[in-house]
Amino acid sequence: MNKKNKSPNSNAKLWGGRFKELTADIMNRIGESISFDKELYAQDIRGSLAHAKMLCKIGILTEKELLLIERGLTKIQSEIETGKFEFKQELEDIHMHIESRLTQLIGEAGKKLHTARSRNDQVSQDVRLYILDQIKIIETELILLLEHLLERAKSSLDILFPGYTHLQIAQPIRASHYFMAHFWAFLRDLELFQHVKSTTDLLVLGSGAMAGVNYNSDREFLRKELQLSSISENSMDAVSQRDHIIQYLFAISQCMAHASRVAEEFIIYSSTEFNYIGLPDRLTSGSSIMPQKKNPDVAELIRGKSAMVFGNLMSLLALVKGTALAYNRDFQEDKIPMFQASKHILLSLEGLREMIAGMEIRSSSIETNLKKGFSTATDLADWLVSVKKIPFREAHEIVGNLVSVCTKKNVDLFSISLEDRKKISYHLIDPNYLEAISLYNSADKKNVAGGTARKRQLEQFAQAEKKLKLFQSKILTSKKKNSNKKGKS
Ligand code: ARG
């Protein structure tokens, strides 16, 4: 281009050729994404390295140019990681920043990197690589959480815990059963992330702006270079769909819904009114005015963060729904919710794990409430049915009366006098009455697969261990593979 014809914008913008006016300040401010998408720098560089290799393979870059590009990109990566890289709003996004710095560093060869590529396929690929990287970190955190839950369950096998329905005491359970209930929910989350990985694991580079590219790009080579499983079938779909982000945010949301339920229970159970658990001081905070306070902030923040994450999922669905194919600039906004949710889930899983590892279980308040809540009333009715051969409806009626008298006299099934029991039904003065209402017996009579009986807990542990081992070895081997590959390159 001769200097006279240069538009006023061509110095500032890599796309400035056709513009006669300088970009307005508002255009720069509303259009920039560098303030958040710099987080994608590593994936962008990885994608560019693969792209450059491919360009060399098909004869667009010489070996020498490829070497220059590789060195330049590596230098840029270290500049970013050591805080030496200069970010400027006018350069819009991470892709423009890296490309323009590359040209600054290596000259002409840098200008060739964007051949056979658009930012539309570039950004879409970067995000896919980012999600795959993040899921690896989330998986590790989830596995740690599962290990802690299982550990806690095993160590509380012989501790009783109250089981609730409608937040009213229902039946005694082993505390292990309670921890394992959450274990299975988080295991499902881990499984869900496997599905998200398979949706995300796709090569989209080579789709260009939307129609494909005018070069004989070797997409199979790119796929192998980036260690992806398959290649997108349609270039328009490839640059304009965001299903992988939606699914990623859904998986995070489901996991956060689970985390929030645990958090809610810890908040309730650690209150003075319940006093079933004590959270360690290090995970709570005090009040600036009320000296007695110990607040369960970590749990509350996990509950709060789950709300933010659901919002992130909604943002993505709403972002996509009104956009005609193919790429639209709206999509630039897809990253903010994605980054936010990624941070929230990692903090939350770590916080939850710490609470589970550090909490104390307060058996005496638990026992008091199990008795106060008549938690073995059903067991007593069932005993009347099986031992005294009374029809269930009648047994239910007898125990109902018993509970009503206890409530009036402010006693429980254990402390009500023999006299009072006799007045309700002579069956209730049987010497085995106390056995029939025993808390531990109640738990151990739930001797069905998946029940809270001690024997069934041991079965559950074995099942859980088996499932967990599968994931542990799968994730450890994939980590090993990656570090071997890194070591070689
Ligand atoms: N920063 C943009 C994004 O995140 C990159 C793609 C720009 N494409 C375009 N046609 N302006 O979506």
Short mmCIF file of C-alpha atoms and ligand atoms in Angstrom, two decimals:
data_model
loop_
_atom_site.label_atom_id
_atom_site.label_comp_id
_atom_site.label_asym_id
_atom_site.label_seq_id
_atom_site.Cartn_x
_atom_site.Cartn_y
_atom_site.Cartn_z
CA MET A 1 0.00 0.00 0.00
CA ASN A 2 1.45 3.39 -0.85
CA LYS A 3 1.70 5.86 1.97
CA LYS A 4 -0.64 8.44 0.42
CA ASN A 5 -3.52 5.99 0.30
CA LYS A 6 -3.17 4.94 3.88
CA SER A 7 -6.39 5.50 5.81
CA PRO A 8 -6.10 7.36 9.12
CA ASN A 9 -7.01 4.14 10.86
CA SER A 10 -4.62 1.73 9.28
CA ASN A 11 -1.91 2.31 11.87
CA ALA A 12 -4.16 1.70 14.81
CA LYS A 13 -6.23 -1.29 13.64
CA LEU A 14 -5.20 -4.46 11.92
CA TRP A 15 -8.48 -4.26 9.98
CA GLY A 16 -8.23 -0.51 9.32
CA GLY A 17 -7.61 -0.55 5.55
CA ARG A 18 -11.07 0.43 4.34
CA PHE A 19 -11.79 3.08 6.96
CA LYS A 20 -11.50 6.82 6.37
CA GLU A 21 -12.29 7.90 9.91
CA LEU A 22 -10.58 7.16 13.18
CA THR A 23 -12.48 4.82 15.45
CA ALA A 24 -14.61 6.69 17.98
CA ASP A 25 -13.70 6.49 21.59
CA ILE A 26 -17.01 4.76 22.37
CA MET A 27 -16.30 2.17 19.65
CA ASN A 28 -12.99 1.40 21.31
CA ARG A 29 -14.47 1.22 24.77
CA ILE A 30 -17.51 -0.86 23.89
CA GLY A 31 -15.60 -3.05 21.45
CA GLU A 32 -12.65 -4.02 23.57
CA SER A 33 -12.50 -7.43 25.14
CA ILE A 34 -8.85 -7.44 26.10
CA SER A 35 -9.78 -6.52 29.67
CA PHE A 36 -11.19 -10.03 30.03
CA ASP A 37 -10.11 -12.21 27.10
CA LYS A 38 -6.41 -11.91 27.93
CA GLU A 39 -7.21 -14.96 30.01
CA LEU A 40 -7.20 -16.89 26.72
CA TYR A 41 -3.58 -16.02 25.87
CA ALA A 42 -2.17 -19.52 26.37
CA GLN A 43 -4.87 -21.19 24.28
CA ASP A 44 -4.53 -18.50 21.59
CA ILE A 45 -0.80 -19.09 21.37
CA ARG A 46 -1.28 -22.86 21.29
CA GLY A 47 -3.79 -22.48 18.45
CA SER A 48 -1.47 -20.12 16.56
CA LEU A 49 1.49 -22.46 16.89
CA ALA A 50 -0.55 -25.30 15.39
CA HIS A 51 -1.88 -23.02 12.66
CA ALA A 52 1.62 -21.80 11.76
CA LYS A 53 2.92 -25.38 11.53
CA MET A 54 0.03 -26.22 9.25
CA LEU A 55 0.71 -23.15 7.06
CA CYS A 56 4.30 -24.30 6.71
CA LYS A 57 3.20 -27.80 5.83
CA ILE A 58 1.00 -26.53 2.99
CA GLY A 59 3.72 -24.19 1.73
CA ILE A 60 2.38 -20.82 2.86
CA LEU A 61 5.16 -20.28 5.37
CA THR A 62 8.80 -21.22 4.88
CA GLU A 63 10.62 -23.23 7.54
CA LYS A 64 12.48 -20.08 8.46
CA GLU A 65 9.29 -18.07 8.88
CA LEU A 66 7.80 -20.82 10.99
CA LEU A 67 10.82 -20.78 13.25
CA LEU A 68 10.55 -17.01 13.64
CA ILE A 69 6.84 -17.28 14.45
CA GLU A 70 7.46 -20.05 16.98
CA ARG A 71 10.18 -18.07 18.72
CA GLY A 72 8.09 -14.91 18.64
CA LEU A 73 5.03 -16.60 20.13
CA THR A 74 7.08 -18.25 22.86
CA LYS A 75 8.58 -14.88 23.76
CA ILE A 76 5.13 -13.30 23.85
CA GLN A 77 3.89 -16.04 26.17
CA SER A 78 6.72 -15.36 28.59
CA GLU A 79 6.18 -11.59 28.33
CA ILE A 80 2.55 -12.08 29.31
CA GLU A 81 3.40 -14.48 32.11
CA THR A 82 6.02 -12.19 33.60
CA GLY A 83 3.80 -9.12 33.40
CA LYS A 84 5.94 -7.41 30.78
CA PHE A 85 3.36 -7.42 28.01
CA GLU A 86 1.62 -4.15 27.24
CA PHE A 87 -2.15 -4.34 26.76
CA LYS A 88 -3.88 -1.52 24.89
CA GLN A 89 -7.60 -0.94 24.50
CA GLU A 90 -7.28 0.03 20.81
CA LEU A 91 -5.99 -3.44 19.98
CA GLU A 92 -9.39 -4.84 20.95
CA ASP A 93 -8.74 -8.41 21.92
CA ILE A 94 -6.11 -10.99 22.77
CA HIS A 95 -5.86 -12.19 19.17
CA MET A 96 -4.97 -8.71 17.85
CA HIS A 97 -2.55 -8.14 20.70
CA ILE A 98 -0.59 -11.28 20.05
CA GLU A 99 -0.56 -10.81 16.29
CA SER A 100 0.56 -7.22 16.42
CA ARG A 101 3.27 -7.90 19.00
CA LEU A 102 4.45 -10.80 16.85
CA THR A 103 4.84 -8.51 13.84
CA GLN A 104 6.65 -5.99 16.02
CA LEU A 105 9.04 -8.71 17.13
CA ILE A 106 9.68 -10.61 13.89
CA GLY A 107 8.51 -8.29 11.09
CA GLU A 108 6.96 -9.54 7.82
CA ALA A 109 6.58 -13.18 8.84
CA GLY A 110 4.25 -12.09 11.63
CA LYS A 111 1.87 -10.61 9.09
CA LYS A 112 1.48 -13.99 7.41
CA LEU A 113 0.19 -15.83 10.47
CA HIS A 114 -3.42 -14.82 9.93
CA THR A 115 -3.52 -16.41 6.44
CA ALA A 116 -6.38 -18.92 6.11
CA ARG A 117 -7.82 -17.92 9.47
CA SER A 118 -10.43 -15.52 10.82
CA ARG A 119 -10.80 -14.34 14.35
CA ASN A 120 -14.19 -16.05 14.22
CA ASP A 121 -12.74 -19.55 14.00
CA GLN A 122 -9.73 -18.55 16.08
CA VAL A 123 -11.74 -17.37 19.08
CA SER A 124 -14.08 -20.31 18.87
CA GLN A 125 -11.11 -22.68 18.95
CA ASP A 126 -9.46 -20.80 21.82
CA VAL A 127 -12.59 -21.09 23.93
CA ARG A 128 -12.85 -24.81 23.25
CA LEU A 129 -9.25 -25.30 24.34
CA TYR A 130 -9.91 -23.16 27.41
CA ILE A 131 -12.94 -25.24 28.46
CA LEU A 132 -11.00 -28.48 28.01
CA ASP A 133 -8.18 -27.08 30.15
CA GLN A 134 -10.58 -25.85 32.82
CA ILE A 135 -12.44 -29.14 33.01
CA LYS A 136 -9.15 -30.85 33.84
CA ILE A 137 -8.74 -28.53 36.81
CA ILE A 138 -12.37 -28.93 37.87
CA GLU A 139 -12.09 -32.72 37.61
CA THR A 140 -9.10 -32.71 39.93
CA GLU A 141 -11.01 -30.59 42.44
CA LEU A 142 -14.09 -32.79 42.17
CA ILE A 143 -12.05 -35.92 42.74
CA LEU A 144 -10.46 -34.38 45.83
CA LEU A 145 -13.90 -33.48 47.12
CA LEU A 146 -15.16 -37.01 46.49
CA GLU A 147 -12.15 -38.45 48.31
CA HIS A 148 -12.87 -36.22 51.30
CA LEU A 149 -16.55 -37.13 51.33
CA LEU A 150 -15.75 -40.83 51.22
CA GLU A 151 -13.13 -40.45 53.92
CA ARG A 152 -15.53 -38.53 56.14
CA ALA A 153 -18.25 -41.09 55.50
CA LYS A 154 -15.97 -43.94 56.52
CA SER A 155 -14.87 -42.24 59.70
CA SER A 156 -18.45 -41.48 60.69
CA LEU A 157 -19.86 -44.92 60.00
CA ASP A 158 -20.82 -45.41 63.64
CA ILE A 159 -22.12 -41.94 64.30
CA LEU A 160 -25.82 -41.29 64.05
CA PHE A 161 -27.24 -38.36 62.15
CA PRO A 162 -30.79 -37.08 61.75
CA GLY A 163 -32.45 -37.65 58.39
CA TYR A 164 -34.95 -34.97 57.38
CA THR A 165 -37.95 -34.53 55.15
CA HIS A 166 -39.68 -31.12 55.00
CA LEU A 167 -36.88 -30.01 57.34
CA GLN A 168 -38.67 -32.00 60.07
CA ILE A 169 -36.83 -34.88 61.67
CA ALA A 170 -37.72 -38.06 59.79
CA GLN A 171 -35.53 -41.05 60.66
CA PRO A 172 -32.12 -41.77 62.18
CA ILE A 173 -29.42 -42.50 59.64
CA ARG A 174 -25.74 -43.24 59.93
CA ALA A 175 -23.72 -40.04 59.34
CA SER A 176 -21.87 -41.98 56.65
CA HIS A 177 -25.13 -42.25 54.73
CA TYR A 178 -25.51 -38.49 54.82
CA PHE A 179 -22.01 -37.85 53.43
CA MET A 180 -22.42 -40.56 50.82
CA ALA A 181 -25.69 -39.01 49.61
CA HIS A 182 -23.66 -35.97 48.59
CA PHE A 183 -20.86 -38.15 47.25
CA TRP A 184 -23.15 -39.64 44.59
CA ALA A 185 -24.41 -36.22 43.50
CA PHE A 186 -20.87 -34.93 42.92
CA LEU A 187 -19.93 -38.14 41.15
CA ARG A 188 -22.76 -37.46 38.69
CA ASP A 189 -21.29 -34.01 38.14
CA LEU A 190 -17.96 -35.56 37.33
CA GLU A 191 -19.73 -37.79 34.82
CA LEU A 192 -21.53 -34.83 33.33
CA PHE A 193 -18.23 -33.03 32.76
CA GLN A 194 -17.11 -36.07 30.72
CA HIS A 195 -20.00 -35.40 28.39
CA VAL A 196 -19.15 -31.71 28.15
CA LYS A 197 -15.59 -32.68 27.24
CA SER A 198 -16.82 -34.78 24.34
CA THR A 199 -18.96 -31.91 23.00
CA THR A 200 -16.09 -29.45 23.31
CA ASP A 201 -13.34 -31.66 21.92
CA LEU A 202 -13.66 -30.47 18.30
CA LEU A 203 -11.43 -28.76 15.76
CA VAL A 204 -13.13 -25.67 14.35
CA LEU A 205 -10.05 -23.91 12.96
CA GLY A 206 -10.24 -23.87 9.17
CA SER A 207 -13.83 -22.60 9.20
CA GLY A 208 -12.59 -19.07 8.46
CA ALA A 209 -15.07 -16.25 8.90
CA MET A 210 -17.98 -18.61 8.21
CA ALA A 211 -17.73 -20.31 4.82
CA GLY A 212 -14.38 -22.09 5.04
CA VAL A 213 -11.10 -20.72 3.62
CA ASN A 214 -9.59 -20.22 0.17
CA TYR A 215 -6.53 -22.30 0.97
CA ASN A 216 -5.99 -26.03 1.13
CA SER A 217 -5.77 -25.99 4.93
CA ASP A 218 -4.92 -29.37 6.39
CA ARG A 219 -7.52 -29.66 9.09
CA GLU A 220 -6.58 -33.22 9.98
CA PHE A 221 -3.06 -31.99 10.71
CA LEU A 222 -4.49 -29.22 12.91
CA ARG A 223 -6.69 -31.71 14.73
CA LYS A 224 -3.73 -33.90 15.58
CA GLU A 225 -1.54 -30.96 16.55
CA LEU A 226 -4.17 -29.72 19.00
CA GLN A 227 -4.91 -33.26 20.24
CA LEU A 228 -8.59 -33.01 19.42
CA SER A 229 -10.89 -35.90 18.58
CA SER A 230 -12.87 -34.72 15.59
CA ILE A 231 -13.35 -32.00 13.00
CA SER A 232 -16.39 -29.74 12.67
CA GLU A 233 -18.68 -30.68 9.78
CA ASN A 234 -20.04 -27.25 8.92
CA SER A 235 -18.10 -24.00 8.98
CA MET A 236 -21.15 -21.82 9.69
CA ASP A 237 -22.18 -23.95 12.63
CA ALA A 238 -18.58 -24.10 13.82
CA VAL A 239 -18.14 -20.34 14.19
CA SER A 240 -21.61 -19.55 15.44
CA GLN A 241 -22.58 -22.27 17.89
CA ARG A 242 -21.87 -21.97 21.57
CA ASP A 243 -23.36 -25.28 22.74
CA HIS A 244 -20.12 -26.29 24.41
CA ILE A 245 -20.16 -23.15 26.58
CA ILE A 246 -23.83 -23.65 27.43
CA GLN A 247 -23.19 -27.27 28.40
CA TYR A 248 -20.10 -26.31 30.36
CA LEU A 249 -22.11 -23.70 32.26
CA PHE A 250 -24.93 -26.16 32.81
CA ALA A 251 -22.53 -28.72 34.27
CA ILE A 252 -21.08 -26.04 36.53
CA SER A 253 -24.60 -24.98 37.50
CA GLN A 254 -25.68 -28.51 38.39
CA CYS A 255 -22.54 -28.96 40.45
CA MET A 256 -23.08 -25.60 42.17
CA ALA A 257 -26.70 -26.52 42.92
CA HIS A 258 -25.35 -29.58 44.69
CA ALA A 259 -22.69 -27.55 46.48
CA SER A 260 -25.27 -24.99 47.53
CA ARG A 261 -27.48 -27.64 49.12
CA VAL A 262 -24.58 -28.89 51.21
CA ALA A 263 -23.70 -25.32 52.09
CA GLU A 264 -27.28 -24.65 53.17
CA GLU A 265 -27.23 -27.75 55.40
CA PHE A 266 -23.94 -26.72 56.98
CA ILE A 267 -25.37 -23.26 57.68
CA ILE A 268 -28.43 -24.74 59.37
CA TYR A 269 -26.65 -27.59 61.14
CA SER A 270 -23.97 -25.30 62.59
CA SER A 271 -26.50 -22.87 64.07
CA THR A 272 -27.07 -22.82 67.85
CA GLU A 273 -30.57 -24.15 67.30
CA PHE A 274 -29.34 -27.33 65.61
CA ASN A 275 -25.73 -27.60 66.75
CA TYR A 276 -25.09 -30.85 64.85
CA ILE A 277 -21.79 -29.70 63.43
CA GLY A 278 -19.10 -27.21 64.32
CA LEU A 279 -17.22 -25.48 61.52
CA PRO A 280 -13.55 -24.72 62.15
CA ASP A 281 -12.75 -21.13 63.16
CA ARG A 282 -10.52 -20.71 60.14
CA LEU A 283 -13.49 -21.09 57.80
CA THR A 284 -15.80 -18.70 59.59
CA SER A 285 -15.83 -15.03 60.45
CA GLY A 286 -16.80 -12.86 63.38
CA SER A 287 -18.99 -9.81 63.61
CA SER A 288 -17.65 -6.29 64.00
CA ILE A 289 -20.31 -5.53 66.58
CA MET A 290 -21.54 -8.81 68.16
CA PRO A 291 -18.62 -10.44 69.96
CA GLN A 292 -20.32 -13.83 70.28
CA LYS A 293 -20.85 -14.36 66.55
CA LYS A 294 -19.23 -17.05 64.43
CA ASN A 295 -20.63 -16.87 60.92
CA PRO A 296 -20.47 -19.66 58.32
CA ASP A 297 -19.27 -17.34 55.54
CA VAL A 298 -17.63 -19.97 53.32
CA ALA A 299 -20.90 -21.89 53.16
CA GLU A 300 -22.94 -18.73 52.60
CA LEU A 301 -20.63 -17.59 49.82
CA ILE A 302 -20.90 -20.96 48.08
CA ARG A 303 -24.68 -20.61 48.27
CA GLY A 304 -24.37 -17.06 46.89
CA LYS A 305 -21.97 -18.05 44.13
CA SER A 306 -24.37 -20.71 42.91
CA ALA A 307 -26.83 -17.91 42.12
CA MET A 308 -24.18 -16.09 40.09
CA VAL A 309 -23.39 -19.24 38.14
CA PHE A 310 -27.05 -19.91 37.25
CA GLY A 311 -27.08 -16.33 35.94
CA ASN A 312 -24.02 -17.12 33.83
CA LEU A 313 -25.86 -20.03 32.22
CA MET A 314 -28.93 -17.86 31.54
CA SER A 315 -26.68 -15.16 30.01
CA LEU A 316 -25.33 -17.62 27.47
CA LEU A 317 -28.72 -18.99 26.48
CA ALA A 318 -30.09 -15.48 26.05
CA LEU A 319 -26.96 -14.36 24.20
CA VAL A 320 -27.34 -17.02 21.55
CA LYS A 321 -31.07 -17.15 21.05
CA GLY A 322 -31.60 -14.05 18.91
CA THR A 323 -28.52 -14.22 16.73
CA ALA A 324 -28.84 -15.10 13.04
CA LEU A 325 -26.12 -17.40 11.71
CA ALA A 326 -23.20 -17.14 11.60
CA TYR A 327 -20.83 -15.07 13.79
CA ASN A 328 -22.18 -12.01 15.61
CA ARG A 329 -20.22 -9.65 17.80
CA ASP A 330 -22.60 -10.43 20.67
CA PHE A 331 -20.57 -13.62 21.05
CA GLN A 332 -17.65 -11.62 22.38
CA GLU A 333 -19.65 -11.37 25.60
CA ASP A 334 -19.76 -15.15 26.02
CA LYS A 335 -16.42 -15.18 27.81
CA ILE A 336 -17.32 -13.09 30.84
CA PRO A 337 -19.86 -15.58 32.22
CA MET A 338 -17.60 -18.46 31.29
CA PHE A 339 -14.59 -17.06 33.17
CA GLN A 340 -16.74 -16.07 36.11
CA ALA A 341 -18.38 -19.48 36.48
CA SER A 342 -15.00 -21.21 36.16
CA LYS A 343 -13.65 -19.22 39.10
CA HIS A 344 -16.75 -19.63 41.23
CA ILE A 345 -16.86 -23.40 40.94
CA LEU A 346 -13.19 -23.86 41.80
CA LEU A 347 -13.41 -21.66 44.88
CA SER A 348 -16.60 -23.37 45.95
CA LEU A 349 -15.32 -26.92 45.59
CA GLU A 350 -12.23 -26.06 47.57
CA GLY A 351 -14.25 -24.31 50.28
CA LEU A 352 -16.60 -27.24 50.56
CA ARG A 353 -13.76 -29.72 50.81
CA GLU A 354 -12.13 -27.72 53.57
CA MET A 355 -15.38 -27.58 55.55
CA ILE A 356 -15.93 -31.32 55.17
CA ALA A 357 -12.39 -32.08 56.30
CA GLY A 358 -12.44 -29.67 59.24
CA MET A 359 -15.93 -29.95 60.69
CA GLU A 360 -16.75 -31.53 63.99
CA ILE A 361 -19.84 -33.72 64.43
CA ARG A 362 -21.68 -33.10 67.69
CA SER A 363 -23.28 -36.39 68.59
CA SER A 364 -24.94 -35.35 71.83
CA SER A 365 -27.14 -32.63 70.26
CA ILE A 366 -27.86 -35.03 67.43
CA GLU A 367 -29.06 -37.69 69.84
CA THR A 368 -31.14 -35.19 71.78
CA ASN A 369 -32.90 -34.05 68.65
CA LEU A 370 -33.38 -37.55 67.28
CA LYS A 371 -35.21 -38.36 70.50
CA LYS A 372 -37.06 -35.06 70.65
CA GLY A 373 -38.16 -35.50 67.04
CA PHE A 374 -39.64 -39.00 67.71
CA SER A 375 -37.42 -40.25 64.90
CA THR A 376 -38.16 -43.93 65.63
CA ALA A 377 -41.95 -43.66 65.77
CA THR A 378 -42.23 -45.53 62.48
CA ASP A 379 -39.96 -48.30 63.80
CA LEU A 380 -42.24 -48.70 66.79
CA ALA A 381 -45.30 -48.98 64.55
CA ASP A 382 -43.48 -51.53 62.37
CA TRP A 383 -42.54 -53.49 65.52
CA LEU A 384 -46.21 -53.56 66.58
CA VAL A 385 -47.04 -54.94 63.15
CA SER A 386 -44.36 -57.60 62.97
CA VAL A 387 -44.11 -58.71 66.61
CA LYS A 388 -47.58 -57.95 67.98
CA LYS A 389 -49.38 -58.79 64.73
CA ILE A 390 -51.38 -55.54 64.81
CA PRO A 391 -52.60 -54.16 61.45
CA PHE A 392 -50.47 -51.21 60.34
CA ARG A 393 -53.30 -48.62 60.49
CA GLU A 394 -53.99 -49.58 64.10
CA ALA A 395 -50.31 -49.54 64.98
CA HIS A 396 -50.01 -46.10 63.41
CA GLU A 397 -52.92 -44.92 65.57
CA ILE A 398 -51.34 -46.29 68.81
CA VAL A 399 -47.98 -44.65 68.13
CA GLY A 400 -49.77 -41.44 67.11
CA ASN A 401 -51.47 -41.35 70.51
CA LEU A 402 -48.20 -42.06 72.23
CA VAL A 403 -46.50 -39.13 70.44
CA SER A 404 -49.41 -36.88 71.32
CA VAL A 405 -49.17 -37.73 75.06
CA CYS A 406 -45.37 -37.28 74.95
CA THR A 407 -45.78 -33.85 73.37
CA LYS A 408 -48.31 -32.80 75.99
CA LYS A 409 -46.07 -33.97 78.83
CA ASN A 410 -42.91 -32.68 77.22
CA VAL A 411 -41.18 -36.08 77.20
CA ASP A 412 -40.01 -38.37 74.40
CA LEU A 413 -40.52 -42.02 73.48
CA PHE A 414 -37.58 -42.94 75.72
CA SER A 415 -38.56 -40.96 78.81
CA ILE A 416 -42.36 -41.42 78.88
CA SER A 417 -43.41 -43.36 81.99
CA LEU A 418 -44.46 -46.99 81.90
CA GLU A 419 -47.73 -45.91 83.43
CA ASP A 420 -48.54 -43.55 80.55
CA ARG A 421 -47.53 -46.15 77.97
CA LYS A 422 -49.81 -48.71 79.59
CA LYS A 423 -52.78 -46.32 79.38
CA ILE A 424 -52.33 -46.05 75.62
CA SER A 425 -51.83 -49.75 74.89
CA TYR A 426 -50.67 -52.73 76.94
CA HIS A 427 -48.42 -53.70 73.99
CA LEU A 428 -46.26 -50.70 74.86
CA ILE A 429 -45.16 -52.17 78.19
CA ASP A 430 -43.41 -55.07 76.48
CA PRO A 431 -39.81 -55.41 77.80
CA ASN A 432 -38.59 -55.10 74.19
CA TYR A 433 -40.17 -51.64 73.85
CA LEU A 434 -36.80 -49.86 74.19
CA GLU A 435 -35.24 -52.13 71.58
CA ALA A 436 -38.05 -51.26 69.23
CA ILE A 437 -37.34 -47.55 69.48
CA SER A 438 -33.53 -47.80 69.58
CA LEU A 439 -31.87 -45.28 67.25
CA TYR A 440 -29.09 -47.59 66.07
CA ASN A 441 -31.50 -50.48 65.56
CA SER A 442 -33.65 -48.21 63.46
CA ALA A 443 -30.73 -47.45 61.14
CA ASP A 444 -29.65 -51.07 60.89
CA LYS A 445 -33.10 -52.34 60.10
CA LYS A 446 -32.92 -50.38 56.81
CA ASN A 447 -31.09 -53.35 55.44
CA VAL A 448 -31.93 -53.00 51.75
CA ALA A 449 -29.48 -52.19 48.99
CA GLY A 450 -28.85 -48.44 49.21
CA GLY A 451 -30.22 -48.28 52.78
CA THR A 452 -28.61 -46.84 55.89
CA ALA A 453 -27.85 -50.18 57.68
CA ARG A 454 -24.20 -50.58 58.68
CA LYS A 455 -23.72 -53.53 56.34
CA ARG A 456 -25.18 -51.54 53.44
CA GLN A 457 -22.87 -48.66 54.19
CA LEU A 458 -19.89 -50.95 53.72
CA GLU A 459 -21.31 -52.05 50.38
CA GLN A 460 -21.79 -48.44 49.39
CA PHE A 461 -18.18 -47.58 50.26
CA ALA A 462 -16.95 -50.42 48.09
CA GLN A 463 -19.08 -49.28 45.14
CA ALA A 464 -17.96 -45.69 45.59
CA GLU A 465 -14.32 -46.67 45.79
CA LYS A 466 -14.60 -48.63 42.56
CA LYS A 467 -16.15 -45.70 40.69
CA LEU A 468 -13.70 -43.22 42.14
CA LYS A 469 -10.71 -45.36 41.21
CA LEU A 470 -11.87 -45.42 37.60
CA PHE A 471 -11.81 -41.63 37.47
CA GLN A 472 -8.60 -41.33 39.44
CA SER A 473 -6.73 -43.59 37.04
CA LYS A 474 -8.34 -42.02 33.96
CA ILE A 475 -7.41 -38.52 35.03
CA LEU A 476 -3.98 -39.44 36.26
CA THR A 477 -3.14 -41.19 32.98
CA SER A 478 -4.35 -38.26 30.91
CA LYS A 479 -2.22 -35.93 33.08
CA LYS A 480 0.80 -38.17 32.59
CA LYS A 481 0.22 -38.27 28.83
CA ASN A 482 0.07 -34.47 28.69
CA SER A 483 3.21 -33.95 30.70
CA ASN A 484 5.04 -36.50 28.51
CA LYS A 485 3.94 -34.62 25.41
CA LYS A 486 5.02 -31.31 26.93
CA GLY A 487 8.34 -32.80 27.93
CA LYS A 488 8.95 -34.01 24.38
CA SER A 489 8.03 -30.76 22.61
N1 ARG B 1 -13.00 -10.65 20.20
C1 ARG B 1 -13.88 -11.29 19.26
C2 ARG B 1 -14.77 -12.29 20.03
O1 ARG B 1 -14.42 -12.62 21.11
C3 ARG B 1 -13.10 -12.03 18.23
C4 ARG B 1 -13.84 -12.25 16.97
C5 ARG B 1 -13.98 -10.97 16.22
N2 ARG B 1 -14.66 -11.18 15.00
C6 ARG B 1 -15.22 -10.19 14.33
N3 ARG B 1 -15.83 -10.54 13.24
N4 ARG B 1 -15.18 -8.96 14.75
O2 ARG B 1 -15.78 -12.72 19.56
#
